[in-house]
């Protein structure tokens, strides 16, 4: 979209609220998840699936679809929830087929063979970016218009394979590759700053030949849209640099007792907590 | 019936390491569509080097970063490409184990990982030995693992892989080794062992360039009045268990030979198969023992550990004298 219309942003805000509620209910029913990182990436994922990626839920295998690689694959339930909202699977079906042995279609980590819209089976951290480099190279070889998007965690960037891929993407001048870091600043045992400091992050990527776009508040849909609209088509004459979007987000966004708390990295949610969380995401929703 | 081999001929050295590049270059010239990724060790003067120069739009040098190369190769395949990925063997299975497991095997993609200089053939000591790879690959689902016996078989494997669905490891050991097969006029099927020499007293099951050394040991043991058969188990996974049981039961004495640790590789696979089949004969594994190999020229290292004709013959004589 060339111009960002406020009405559309408000619609996407509403969508984010719905996804947060559905996600919380989903995690309550399946008893496991990674709510902290799943809630922090909601705006990123909603903006991609509902506005900026070429994706048709009625034609998932579309040849020229944009590809999304969820490198922080433990946050798969955010994507599943979106697939449900898009009408690809019903919520009941997802609950029934979540890690259900013989009939499983959905797992804590993404599996492309079970769940149709998943492009790459991931789970072990630091894999998404190298695979995405290969996909972007293939698109360029095939002179295809599609782009490759990767969502990584910030803690995940500790893994050295990311930096091999970041170097290669700059070297190969992959202008059709977009990496988005969900920079919620918390990993399993504490803050990224304390566990393994990342900052300053933007100059690192710039030094490797990437164009960096920083979103001050990655949970503000208007700011997310403003960043994503700069991506543009995958046209080698227009762009030679891969794009790195730093989305500064809040872990557990929308639920007061989860926000910024490493304890909500992984696990399930009790009924009482669910009820409270559902009220809080409503109360904390973005009002424009 | 054994196939025609070069057992009785004077040998010409050929190189499976060169052969893969020659075949890929030929296939590219014939119009086959595939992608070639490589590490920073493909010399411009080689056939693989010429491939990269003649087809730059589909050949990608990943420098010295094997995990990224393997991961990106999976990405290329996920986008519909058939990918041949050349990696210096010693730095493939252990450095990129996670990517082989997750990106290649779990995603079940059409990548052919070509590990050159596998086994101890690179020289340079244990950091440059690749003797744990088969143990790793055998435990990873979806992988097909093939080890060419000579340059001609390597070409057959490369070509056959274009029609093969799923991930594949092509393990190339000695750079220059004698041809095993007299010509290309023999049937080669991935997953089906080949009887290169018929034998009635002893069965050697081997893989890769060790096959030739086993054939020479068989020849030597003829002087002792022993009939020693040699089976080319070119596919380690899926394993031709029927052939293992059939040829082992024929003689009751089985020896495995491999340029790999005796733990977890071909020897381990054969032992498991025979044990489950109720085999009660004699059995011995020849390969690299459970230690970091001594330093020396590869041919000397093979001799030191008895993984060549003299050592193989010696081991078999000892087994037969008991």
Short mmCIF file of C-alpha atoms in Angstrom, two decimals, chain A residues 90-284:
data_model
loop_
_atom_site.label_atom_id
_atom_site.label_comp_id
_atom_site.label_asym_id
_atom_site.label_seq_id
_atom_site.Cartn_x
_atom_site.Cartn_y
_atom_site.Cartn_z
CA UNK A 90 -10.61 -24.13 12.51
CA UNK A 91 -9.51 -23.59 16.09
CA UNK A 92 -11.18 -26.85 17.12
CA UNK A 93 -9.26 -28.71 14.43
CA UNK A 94 -5.98 -27.19 15.59
CA UNK A 95 -6.62 -28.10 19.21
CA UNK A 96 -7.59 -31.64 18.22
CA UNK A 97 -4.53 -32.12 16.03
CA UNK A 98 -1.93 -30.41 18.19
CA UNK A 99 0.86 -32.91 18.94
CA UNK A 100 -1.75 -35.65 18.91
CA UNK A 101 0.64 -38.44 17.81
CA UNK A 102 -1.08 -40.30 14.99
CA UNK A 103 -3.17 -37.36 13.81
CA UNK A 104 -0.80 -34.48 14.57
CA UNK A 105 -0.83 -31.54 12.16
CA UNK A 106 0.58 -28.90 14.47
CA UNK A 107 3.56 -28.95 16.78
CA UNK A 108 5.31 -26.60 19.14
CA UNK A 109 7.86 -26.09 16.35
CA UNK A 110 7.01 -25.57 12.69
CA UNK A 111 6.76 -28.58 10.41
CA UNK A 112 6.16 -27.94 6.73
CA UNK A 113 4.93 -31.47 6.04
CA UNK A 114 2.15 -31.37 8.59
CA UNK A 115 0.97 -27.78 8.38
CA UNK A 116 0.45 -26.54 4.85
CA UNK A 117 1.30 -22.83 5.02
CA UNK A 118 4.57 -23.51 6.84
CA UNK A 119 7.39 -23.10 4.32
CA UNK A 120 10.29 -24.53 6.32
CA UNK A 121 10.49 -26.96 9.21
CA UNK A 122 12.37 -25.12 11.90
CA UNK A 123 12.88 -25.31 15.65
CA UNK A 124 16.60 -25.36 16.32
CA UNK A 125 17.57 -21.68 16.52
CA UNK A 126 19.86 -20.01 13.99
CA UNK A 127 18.55 -22.00 11.02
CA UNK A 128 16.08 -19.59 9.44
CA UNK A 129 18.48 -17.05 8.03
CA UNK A 130 20.79 -19.53 6.21
CA UNK A 131 17.78 -21.31 4.69
CA UNK A 132 16.28 -17.96 3.70
CA UNK A 133 19.53 -16.99 1.96
CA UNK A 134 19.14 -20.10 -0.18
CA UNK A 135 15.51 -19.31 -0.94
CA UNK A 136 16.38 -15.76 -1.95
CA UNK A 137 19.17 -17.04 -4.21
CA UNK A 138 16.72 -19.46 -5.83
CA UNK A 139 14.19 -16.69 -6.46
CA UNK A 140 16.88 -14.61 -8.10
CA UNK A 141 18.06 -17.53 -10.26
CA UNK A 142 14.46 -18.19 -11.28
CA UNK A 143 13.89 -14.45 -11.94
CA UNK A 144 10.84 -14.81 -9.69
CA UNK A 145 9.09 -11.82 -8.12
CA UNK A 146 8.60 -13.33 -4.68
CA UNK A 147 10.44 -12.20 -1.58
CA UNK A 148 11.71 -14.14 1.40
CA UNK A 149 10.83 -12.90 4.88
CA UNK A 150 12.45 -14.25 8.04
CA UNK A 151 11.36 -13.56 11.58
CA UNK A 152 14.11 -14.15 14.13
CA UNK A 153 14.24 -13.65 17.84
CA UNK A 154 16.82 -11.35 19.38
CA UNK A 155 18.18 -13.99 21.77
CA UNK A 156 18.42 -16.24 18.73
CA UNK A 157 21.01 -13.93 17.21
CA UNK A 158 23.51 -15.41 19.68
CA UNK A 159 23.76 -18.36 17.27
CA UNK A 160 26.78 -18.00 14.99
CA UNK A 161 25.07 -19.43 11.93
CA UNK A 162 23.01 -16.24 11.70
CA UNK A 163 26.16 -14.25 11.21
CA UNK A 164 27.42 -16.57 8.48
CA UNK A 165 24.10 -16.01 6.70
CA UNK A 166 24.11 -12.26 7.36
CA UNK A 167 27.57 -12.08 5.77
CA UNK A 168 26.44 -14.18 2.79
CA UNK A 169 23.24 -12.16 2.22
CA UNK A 170 25.28 -8.97 2.06
CA UNK A 171 27.86 -10.61 -0.20
CA UNK A 172 25.23 -11.97 -2.61
CA UNK A 173 23.38 -8.61 -2.51
CA UNK A 174 20.05 -10.25 -1.81
CA UNK A 175 17.66 -7.35 -2.23
CA UNK A 176 14.77 -9.84 -2.16
CA UNK A 177 15.45 -10.87 1.43
CA UNK A 178 13.90 -9.24 4.49
CA UNK A 179 14.84 -10.25 8.02
CA UNK A 180 12.79 -8.97 10.92
CA UNK A 181 14.03 -9.29 14.47
CA UNK A 182 11.40 -9.40 17.16
CA UNK A 183 13.58 -7.49 19.60
CA UNK A 184 11.70 -8.08 22.82
CA UNK A 185 14.94 -7.97 24.82
CA UNK A 186 14.20 -11.05 26.91
CA UNK A 187 15.43 -14.59 26.43
CA UNK A 188 14.88 -17.68 28.50
CA UNK A 189 16.87 -16.78 31.59
CA UNK A 190 17.01 -13.00 31.48
CA UNK A 191 17.50 -9.92 29.35
CA UNK A 192 19.48 -10.19 26.14
CA UNK A 193 21.67 -7.41 27.46
CA UNK A 194 22.69 -9.51 30.46
CA UNK A 195 22.83 -12.92 28.80
CA UNK A 196 24.72 -11.91 25.65
CA UNK A 197 24.58 -8.28 24.69
CA UNK A 198 23.49 -7.55 21.14
CA UNK A 199 23.54 -3.80 20.97
CA UNK A 200 24.31 -1.82 19.01
CA UNK A 201 22.55 -4.06 16.51
CA UNK A 202 21.90 -1.75 13.55
CA UNK A 203 25.57 -0.93 12.85
CA UNK A 204 26.43 -4.62 12.89
CA UNK A 205 23.99 -5.34 10.06
CA UNK A 206 24.96 -2.17 8.20
CA UNK A 207 28.59 -3.26 8.34
CA UNK A 208 27.57 -6.55 6.72
CA UNK A 209 25.94 -4.75 3.80
CA UNK A 210 22.31 -4.61 4.90
CA UNK A 211 19.86 -1.74 4.87
CA UNK A 212 18.50 -1.32 8.37
CA UNK A 213 15.06 0.01 9.28
CA UNK A 214 14.38 0.44 12.97
CA UNK A 215 10.86 0.49 14.42
CA UNK A 216 10.83 2.31 17.71
CA UNK A 217 7.69 0.48 18.83
CA UNK A 218 7.20 -2.80 17.02
CA UNK A 219 3.86 -3.28 18.78
CA UNK A 220 2.45 -0.10 17.21
CA UNK A 221 0.82 -1.13 13.93
CA UNK A 222 1.18 2.32 12.41
CA UNK A 223 4.96 2.25 12.94
CA UNK A 224 5.15 -1.33 11.68
CA UNK A 225 3.26 -0.34 8.52
CA UNK A 226 5.49 2.66 7.97
CA UNK A 227 8.53 0.39 8.09
CA UNK A 228 7.11 -2.41 5.94
CA UNK A 229 5.91 -0.10 3.18
CA UNK A 230 9.57 0.77 2.51
CA UNK A 231 10.34 -2.83 1.50
CA UNK A 232 9.03 -2.66 -2.03
CA UNK A 233 9.15 -5.30 -4.77
CA UNK A 234 11.98 -7.76 -5.32
CA UNK A 235 13.48 -6.01 -8.30
CA UNK A 236 17.27 -6.39 -8.57
CA UNK A 237 17.60 -3.04 -10.35
CA UNK A 238 15.79 -1.31 -7.48
CA UNK A 239 17.46 -2.97 -4.54
CA UNK A 240 20.70 -4.85 -3.99
CA UNK A 241 20.82 -4.75 -0.21
CA UNK A 242 18.94 -7.16 2.02
CA UNK A 243 16.69 -5.41 4.52
CA UNK A 244 16.92 -5.81 8.27
CA UNK A 245 13.99 -4.55 10.28
CA UNK A 246 14.54 -4.10 13.98
CA UNK A 247 11.16 -4.23 15.68
CA UNK A 248 11.55 -3.10 19.28
CA UNK A 249 8.78 -5.01 20.99
CA UNK A 250 7.69 -6.02 24.48
CA UNK A 251 7.82 -9.66 25.52
CA UNK A 252 4.34 -10.79 26.55
CA UNK A 253 2.87 -7.62 25.01
CA UNK A 254 -0.63 -6.78 26.20
CA UNK A 255 -0.69 -8.86 29.39
CA UNK A 256 0.60 -6.91 32.36
CA UNK A 257 1.84 -9.88 34.34
CA UNK A 258 3.71 -11.28 31.35
CA UNK A 259 5.32 -8.15 29.96
CA UNK A 260 9.10 -8.27 30.18
CA UNK A 261 9.01 -11.32 32.41
CA UNK A 262 11.31 -14.22 31.39
CA UNK A 263 9.05 -16.59 33.36
CA UNK A 264 6.57 -16.32 30.49
CA UNK A 265 9.07 -17.46 27.89
CA UNK A 266 7.53 -20.91 27.74
CA UNK A 267 4.72 -22.94 29.32
CA UNK A 268 0.96 -23.08 29.52
CA UNK A 269 -1.58 -20.80 31.14
CA UNK A 270 -4.11 -21.53 33.91
CA UNK A 271 -7.82 -20.62 33.64
CA UNK A 272 -7.62 -17.81 36.15
CA UNK A 273 -4.58 -16.34 34.37
CA UNK A 274 -6.34 -16.70 31.04
CA UNK A 275 -9.37 -14.75 32.19
CA UNK A 276 -7.15 -12.02 33.56
CA UNK A 277 -5.00 -11.96 30.43
CA UNK A 278 -8.05 -11.67 28.15
CA UNK A 279 -9.23 -8.64 30.09
CA UNK A 280 -5.80 -7.06 30.01
CA UNK A 281 -5.22 -7.37 26.27
CA UNK A 282 -8.57 -5.64 25.80
CA UNK A 283 -7.64 -2.90 28.26
CA UNK A 284 -4.13 -2.47 26.78
#
